[in-house]
XYZ file of C-alpha atoms in Angstrom:
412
model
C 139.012 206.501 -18.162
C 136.966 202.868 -18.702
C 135.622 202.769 -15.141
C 133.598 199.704 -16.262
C 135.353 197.276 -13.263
C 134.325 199.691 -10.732
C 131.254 198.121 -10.428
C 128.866 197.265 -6.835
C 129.042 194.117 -5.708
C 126.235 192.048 -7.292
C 122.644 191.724 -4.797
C 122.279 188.509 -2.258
C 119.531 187.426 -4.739
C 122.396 188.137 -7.570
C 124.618 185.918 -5.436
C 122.269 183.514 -5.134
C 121.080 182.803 -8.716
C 124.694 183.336 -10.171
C 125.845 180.224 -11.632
C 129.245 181.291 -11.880
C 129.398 180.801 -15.451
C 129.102 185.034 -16.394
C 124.885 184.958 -16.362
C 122.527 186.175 -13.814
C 118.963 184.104 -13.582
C 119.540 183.605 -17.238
C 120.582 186.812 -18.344
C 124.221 188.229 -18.963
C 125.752 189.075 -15.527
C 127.053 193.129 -15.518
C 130.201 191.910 -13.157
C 132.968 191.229 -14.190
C 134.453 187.918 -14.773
C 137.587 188.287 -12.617
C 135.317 189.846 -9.999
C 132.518 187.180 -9.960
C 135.418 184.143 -10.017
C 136.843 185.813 -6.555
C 133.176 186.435 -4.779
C 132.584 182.380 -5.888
C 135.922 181.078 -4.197
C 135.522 183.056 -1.006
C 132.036 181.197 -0.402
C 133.656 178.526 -0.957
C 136.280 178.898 1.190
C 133.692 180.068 3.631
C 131.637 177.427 3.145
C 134.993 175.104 3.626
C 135.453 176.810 6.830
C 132.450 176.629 8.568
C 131.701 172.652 7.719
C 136.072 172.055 9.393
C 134.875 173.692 12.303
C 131.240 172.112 12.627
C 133.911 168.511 12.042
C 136.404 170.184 14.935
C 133.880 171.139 17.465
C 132.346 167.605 17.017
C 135.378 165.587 16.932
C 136.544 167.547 20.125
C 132.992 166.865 21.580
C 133.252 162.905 21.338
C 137.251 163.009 22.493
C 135.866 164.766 25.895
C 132.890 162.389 26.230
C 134.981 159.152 25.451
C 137.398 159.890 27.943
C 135.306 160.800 30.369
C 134.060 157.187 30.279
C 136.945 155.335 29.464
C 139.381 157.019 31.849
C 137.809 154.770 35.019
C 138.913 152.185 32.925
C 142.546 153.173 32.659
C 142.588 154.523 36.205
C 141.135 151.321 37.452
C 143.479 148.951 35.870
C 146.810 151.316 37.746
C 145.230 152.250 40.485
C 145.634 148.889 42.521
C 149.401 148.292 41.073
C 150.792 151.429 41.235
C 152.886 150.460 43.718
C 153.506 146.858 42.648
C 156.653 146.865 40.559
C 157.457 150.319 41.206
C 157.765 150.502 44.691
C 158.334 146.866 45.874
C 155.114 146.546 47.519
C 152.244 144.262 47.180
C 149.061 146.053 46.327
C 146.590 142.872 45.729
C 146.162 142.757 49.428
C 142.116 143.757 50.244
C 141.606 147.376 50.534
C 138.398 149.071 50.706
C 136.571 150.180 46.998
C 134.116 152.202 46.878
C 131.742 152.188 44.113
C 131.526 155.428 42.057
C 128.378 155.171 40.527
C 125.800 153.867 42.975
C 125.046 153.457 46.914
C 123.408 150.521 47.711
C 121.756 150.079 44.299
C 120.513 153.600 43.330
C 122.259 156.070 41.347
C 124.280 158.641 43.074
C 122.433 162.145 42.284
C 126.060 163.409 41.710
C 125.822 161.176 38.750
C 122.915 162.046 37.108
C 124.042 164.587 35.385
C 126.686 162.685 34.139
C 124.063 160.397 32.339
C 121.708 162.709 31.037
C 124.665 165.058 29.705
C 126.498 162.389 28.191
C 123.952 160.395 26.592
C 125.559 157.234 27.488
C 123.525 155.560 30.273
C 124.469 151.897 28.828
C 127.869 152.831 30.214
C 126.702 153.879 33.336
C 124.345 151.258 34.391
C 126.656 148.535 33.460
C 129.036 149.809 35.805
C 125.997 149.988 38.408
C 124.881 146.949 37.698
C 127.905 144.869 37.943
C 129.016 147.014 41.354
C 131.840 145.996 43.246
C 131.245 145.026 47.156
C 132.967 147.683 49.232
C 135.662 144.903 51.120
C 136.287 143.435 47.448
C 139.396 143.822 46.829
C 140.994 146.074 44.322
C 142.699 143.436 41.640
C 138.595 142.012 41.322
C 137.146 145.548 40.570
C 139.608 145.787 38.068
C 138.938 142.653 36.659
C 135.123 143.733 36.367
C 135.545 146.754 35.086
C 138.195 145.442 32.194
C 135.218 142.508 31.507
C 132.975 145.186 30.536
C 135.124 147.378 28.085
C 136.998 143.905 27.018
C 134.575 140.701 26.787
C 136.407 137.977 26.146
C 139.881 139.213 26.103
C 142.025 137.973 29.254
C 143.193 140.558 31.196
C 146.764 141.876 31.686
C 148.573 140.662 34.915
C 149.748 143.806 36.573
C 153.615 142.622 35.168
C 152.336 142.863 31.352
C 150.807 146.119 31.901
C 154.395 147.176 33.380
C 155.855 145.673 30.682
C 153.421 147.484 28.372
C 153.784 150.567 29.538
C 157.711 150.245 29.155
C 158.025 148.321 26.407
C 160.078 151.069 24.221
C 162.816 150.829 27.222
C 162.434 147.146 27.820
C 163.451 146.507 24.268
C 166.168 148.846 23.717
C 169.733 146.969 23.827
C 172.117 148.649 25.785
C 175.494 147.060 26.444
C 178.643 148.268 29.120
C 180.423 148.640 25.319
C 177.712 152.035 25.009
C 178.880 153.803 27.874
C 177.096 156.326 30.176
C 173.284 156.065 29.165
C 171.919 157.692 32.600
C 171.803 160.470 33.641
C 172.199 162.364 36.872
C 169.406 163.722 37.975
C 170.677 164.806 41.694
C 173.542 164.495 44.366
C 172.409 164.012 48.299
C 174.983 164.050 51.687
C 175.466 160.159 52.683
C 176.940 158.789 56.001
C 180.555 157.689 54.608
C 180.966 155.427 57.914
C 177.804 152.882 56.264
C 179.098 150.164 54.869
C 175.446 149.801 52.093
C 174.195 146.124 51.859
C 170.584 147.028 50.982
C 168.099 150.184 50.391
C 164.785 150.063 49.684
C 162.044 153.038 49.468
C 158.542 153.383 50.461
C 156.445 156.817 50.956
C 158.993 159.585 51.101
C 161.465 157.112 53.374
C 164.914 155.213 52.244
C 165.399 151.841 54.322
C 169.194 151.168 54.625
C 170.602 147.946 55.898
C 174.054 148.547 56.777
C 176.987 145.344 57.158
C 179.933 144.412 59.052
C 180.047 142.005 62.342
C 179.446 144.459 65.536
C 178.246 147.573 63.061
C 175.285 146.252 61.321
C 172.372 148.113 61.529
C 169.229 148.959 60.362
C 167.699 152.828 59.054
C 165.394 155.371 57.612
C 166.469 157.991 55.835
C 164.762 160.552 54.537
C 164.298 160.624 50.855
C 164.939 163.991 49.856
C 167.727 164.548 52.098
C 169.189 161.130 52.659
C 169.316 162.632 56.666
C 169.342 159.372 58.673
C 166.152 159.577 61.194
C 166.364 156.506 63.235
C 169.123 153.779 63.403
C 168.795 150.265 65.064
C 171.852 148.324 66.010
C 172.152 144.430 65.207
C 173.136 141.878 67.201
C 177.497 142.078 66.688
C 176.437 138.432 65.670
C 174.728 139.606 62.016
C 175.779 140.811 59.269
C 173.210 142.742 57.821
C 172.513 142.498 54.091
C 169.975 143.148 51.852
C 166.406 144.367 53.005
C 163.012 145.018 51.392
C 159.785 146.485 52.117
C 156.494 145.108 52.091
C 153.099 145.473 53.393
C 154.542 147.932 56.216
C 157.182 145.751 56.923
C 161.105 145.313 56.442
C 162.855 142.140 55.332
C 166.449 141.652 55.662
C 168.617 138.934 55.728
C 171.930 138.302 57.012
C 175.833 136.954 55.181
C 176.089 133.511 56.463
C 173.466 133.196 59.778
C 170.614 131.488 57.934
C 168.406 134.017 59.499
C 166.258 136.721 58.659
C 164.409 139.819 60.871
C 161.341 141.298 59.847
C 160.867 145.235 60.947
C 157.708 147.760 61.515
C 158.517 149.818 59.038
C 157.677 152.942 61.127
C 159.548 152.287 64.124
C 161.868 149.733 63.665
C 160.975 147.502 66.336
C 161.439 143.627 65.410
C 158.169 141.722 64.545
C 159.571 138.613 64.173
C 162.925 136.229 62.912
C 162.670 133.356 60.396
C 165.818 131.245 58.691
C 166.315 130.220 55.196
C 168.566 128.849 52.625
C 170.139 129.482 49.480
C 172.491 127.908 46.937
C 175.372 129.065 48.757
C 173.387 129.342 52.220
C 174.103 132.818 52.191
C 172.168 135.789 51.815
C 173.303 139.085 49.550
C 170.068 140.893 48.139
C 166.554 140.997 48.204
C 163.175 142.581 46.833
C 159.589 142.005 46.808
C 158.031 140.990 43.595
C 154.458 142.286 44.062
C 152.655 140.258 40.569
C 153.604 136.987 42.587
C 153.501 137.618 46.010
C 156.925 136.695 46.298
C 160.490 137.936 47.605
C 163.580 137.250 44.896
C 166.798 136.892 46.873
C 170.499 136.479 45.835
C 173.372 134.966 47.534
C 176.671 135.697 45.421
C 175.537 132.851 43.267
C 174.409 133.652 39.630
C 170.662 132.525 40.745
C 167.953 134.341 41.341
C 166.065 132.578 44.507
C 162.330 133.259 44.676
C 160.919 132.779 48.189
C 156.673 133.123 49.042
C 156.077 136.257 50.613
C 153.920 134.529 52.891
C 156.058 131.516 54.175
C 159.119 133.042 53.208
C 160.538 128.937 51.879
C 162.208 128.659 48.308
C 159.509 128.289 45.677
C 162.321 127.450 42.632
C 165.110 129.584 41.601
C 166.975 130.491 38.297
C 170.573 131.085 36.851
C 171.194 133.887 35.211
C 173.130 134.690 32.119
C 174.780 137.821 30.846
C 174.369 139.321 27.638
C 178.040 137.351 26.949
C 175.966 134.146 27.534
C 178.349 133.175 30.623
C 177.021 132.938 33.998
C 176.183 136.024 35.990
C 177.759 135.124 39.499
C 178.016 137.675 42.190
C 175.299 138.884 41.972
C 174.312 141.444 44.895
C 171.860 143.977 46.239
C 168.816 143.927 43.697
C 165.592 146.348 43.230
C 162.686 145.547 41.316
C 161.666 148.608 38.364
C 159.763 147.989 35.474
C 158.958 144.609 36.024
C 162.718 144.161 35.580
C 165.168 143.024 38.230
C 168.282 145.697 38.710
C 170.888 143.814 40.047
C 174.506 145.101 41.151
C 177.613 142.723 40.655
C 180.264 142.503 43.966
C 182.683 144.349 42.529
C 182.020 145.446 39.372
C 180.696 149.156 38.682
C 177.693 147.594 36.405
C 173.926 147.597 37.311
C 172.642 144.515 35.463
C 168.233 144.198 33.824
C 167.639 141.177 34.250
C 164.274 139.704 32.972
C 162.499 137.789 36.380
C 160.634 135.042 34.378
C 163.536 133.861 32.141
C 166.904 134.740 33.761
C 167.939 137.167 30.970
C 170.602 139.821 31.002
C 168.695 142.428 28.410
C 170.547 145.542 30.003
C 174.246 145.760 31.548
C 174.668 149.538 32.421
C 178.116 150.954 32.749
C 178.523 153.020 36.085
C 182.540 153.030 35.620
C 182.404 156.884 35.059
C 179.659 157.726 38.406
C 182.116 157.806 40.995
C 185.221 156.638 39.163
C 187.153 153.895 41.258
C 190.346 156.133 41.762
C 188.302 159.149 43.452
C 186.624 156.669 45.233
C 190.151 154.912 46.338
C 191.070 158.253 48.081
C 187.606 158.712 49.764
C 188.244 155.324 51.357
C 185.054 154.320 49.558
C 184.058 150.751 48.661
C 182.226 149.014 46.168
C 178.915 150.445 44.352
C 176.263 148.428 45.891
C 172.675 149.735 46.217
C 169.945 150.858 44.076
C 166.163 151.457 44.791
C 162.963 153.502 43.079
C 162.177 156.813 44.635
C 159.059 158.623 44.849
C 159.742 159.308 41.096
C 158.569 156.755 38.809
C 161.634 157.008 36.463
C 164.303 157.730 39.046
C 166.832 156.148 40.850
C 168.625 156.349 43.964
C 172.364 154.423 43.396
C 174.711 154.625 46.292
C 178.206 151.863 47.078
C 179.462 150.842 50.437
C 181.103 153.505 52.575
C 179.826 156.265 50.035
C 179.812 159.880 51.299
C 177.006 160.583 48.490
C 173.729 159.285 47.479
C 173.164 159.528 43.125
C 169.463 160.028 42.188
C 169.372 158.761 38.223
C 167.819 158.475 35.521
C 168.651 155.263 33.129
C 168.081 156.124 29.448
């Protein structure tokens, strides 16, 4: 039998000199051709190998040092809104920030090895050198630290980087004619004797302001039972409406008094009262609007009032329009999400987005099919009216007047 393929693989100093074309430093090569064709494409394939993973190991090397530099960036420009927009509350107020890289002018030794590991000191020492004060507050570090990665591009008010981030949501049409597009993420116990004009969340708490001459009153709740805590009575004079939290305090107004009470958020007890007026000198909803220091309010009108957070007097208002183009008039409890307005209609099972800075219906949500009006007829329930964030960035808590039950949602 021709045993003539059965051949040793060639010498390294064979492999070496063969030039893949059957000859051997210039003489005839004794393997085969088949055999010598194979041995050439598995060093190259090895060759192949080794400089992908040499390519891998670097690209993965410069992903892990990038972020480690640029992620102070990202967390810097959230950190000091997280709440704004999300929660109701204003987060520009002065808080203390510390400076991560230096004490009083000299590097940290915790981040010296950061430096030398890195190779990027440029990095480092302009965040040093440009070193916030420790009273500054947040919205300025931010600033500094966005001047640094972004010269000469202005920086994104804390409502465009909401907007930003939920752009893909923002711009998806969604009409009452589309039907259920939430869904349900959660059903809690509710007292089916309050009659909802208002909830608001802050912390792990739900703030309910409850209506009706001689029953109004004023709550906490706890979020992830929606067990009431502590209950204030109102004067049998109020009606309690809407209420929002800000800065550790509680905002509600009242129907047709004119007159609004400000809470400690922790106890309840009454800070102070203050009057105001609307377009039908009534009050209906209300939330803060943390980008510009400001509370919006509604009345049953189809404006949306914005008062300063500060004084609490009208600043201007705007109507608002459905996506129909008609006026959107009863407008009721509201909740800031997204750097979008949700706003309920008196009754009508709808939650409305409405766009703060133009007046623009982009949303109308269908809620028909959530606690359909005939079940609620035999439950003696009323109206849907109430919606705030929880401590879930894309979750909702939706309740109605005289509810037994407290929805938590998710809006697609």
């Amino acid at each position: 039998m021709d045993r003539s393929y059965e051949l040793t693989p060639p010498s390294p100093s064979d492999e070496d000199s063969d030039d893949g074309f059957g000859e051997v430093n210039g003489q005839p090569s004794t393997t085969p051709q088949p055999l010598r064709l194979i041995s050439s494409r598995v060093r190259s394939q090895n060759r192949f190998f080794i400089v992908a993973i040499t390519l891998m190991v670097i690209a993965v090397a410069t992903y892990g040092v990038t972020t480690i530099y640029f992620a102070d960036e990202t967390d810097s420009l959230e950190a000091y809104n997280t709440e704004t927009g999300l929660l109701g509350d204003d987060s520009s107020h002065p808080i203390v920030v510390e400076d991560k890289y230096s004490l009083d002018g000299k590097v940290d030794d915790k981040y010296k090895d950061l430096i030398d590991k890195h190779g990027k000191p440029t990095s480092t020492i302009d965040a040093i050198e440009s070193k916030v004060n420790l009273t500054q507050n947040a919205q300025q570090a931010a600033a500094a630290r966005w001047n640094r990665t972004h010269p000469g591009e202005p920086m994104p008010t804390p409502c465009e980087r909401i907007v930003l981030r939920h752009k893909n949501w923002i711009h998806r049409n969604i009409s009452k004619k589309d039907g259920v597009k939430y869904d349900i993420v959660e059903q809690l116990p509710h007292d089916a004797g309050a009659f909802t004009q208002g909830v608001t969340y802050y912390e792990g708490k739900l703030y309910e302001s409850t209506g009706l001459y001689g029953e109004s009153t004023v709550r906490i709740l706890d979020a992830a039972t929606a067990k009431v805590e502590k209950t204030v009575a109102m004067d049998e004079a109020f009606f309690g409406e809407g209420m929002a939290f800000h800065n550790g305090l509680l905002y509600q107004i009242t129907w047709k008094e004119k007159q609004g009470f400000v809470y400690n958020a922790t106890d309840l007890s009454l800070v102070k009262s203050f009057v105001y007026t609307t377009t039908k000198q009534e009050g209906w909803g209300i939330t803060h609007y943390g980008c510009k220091d400001e509370f919006i309010v509604t009345d049953g009108s189809n404006y949306l009032h914005f008062w300063d957070d500060t004084t609490l007097k009208q600043k201007r208002k705007i109507p608002v329009k459905r996506l129909s183009g008609r006026s959107a008039t009863k407008l009721n409890e509201i909740e800031l999400w997204r750097g979008r307005v949700l706003a309920n209609v008196w009754f009508e099972d709808v939650i409305l987005v409405i766009d703060p800075e133009t007046g623009k219906v982009e949303k109308e949500y269908d809620f028909s099919n959530l606690w359909p009006r005939a079940e609620r007829k035999k439950a003696k329930a009323n109206v849907l009216n109430g919606i705030s964030v929880s401590e879930e960035e894309d979750t909702l808590y939706v309740t109605g007047k005289l509810w037994d039950r407290i929805f938590k949602i998710k809006l697609r």
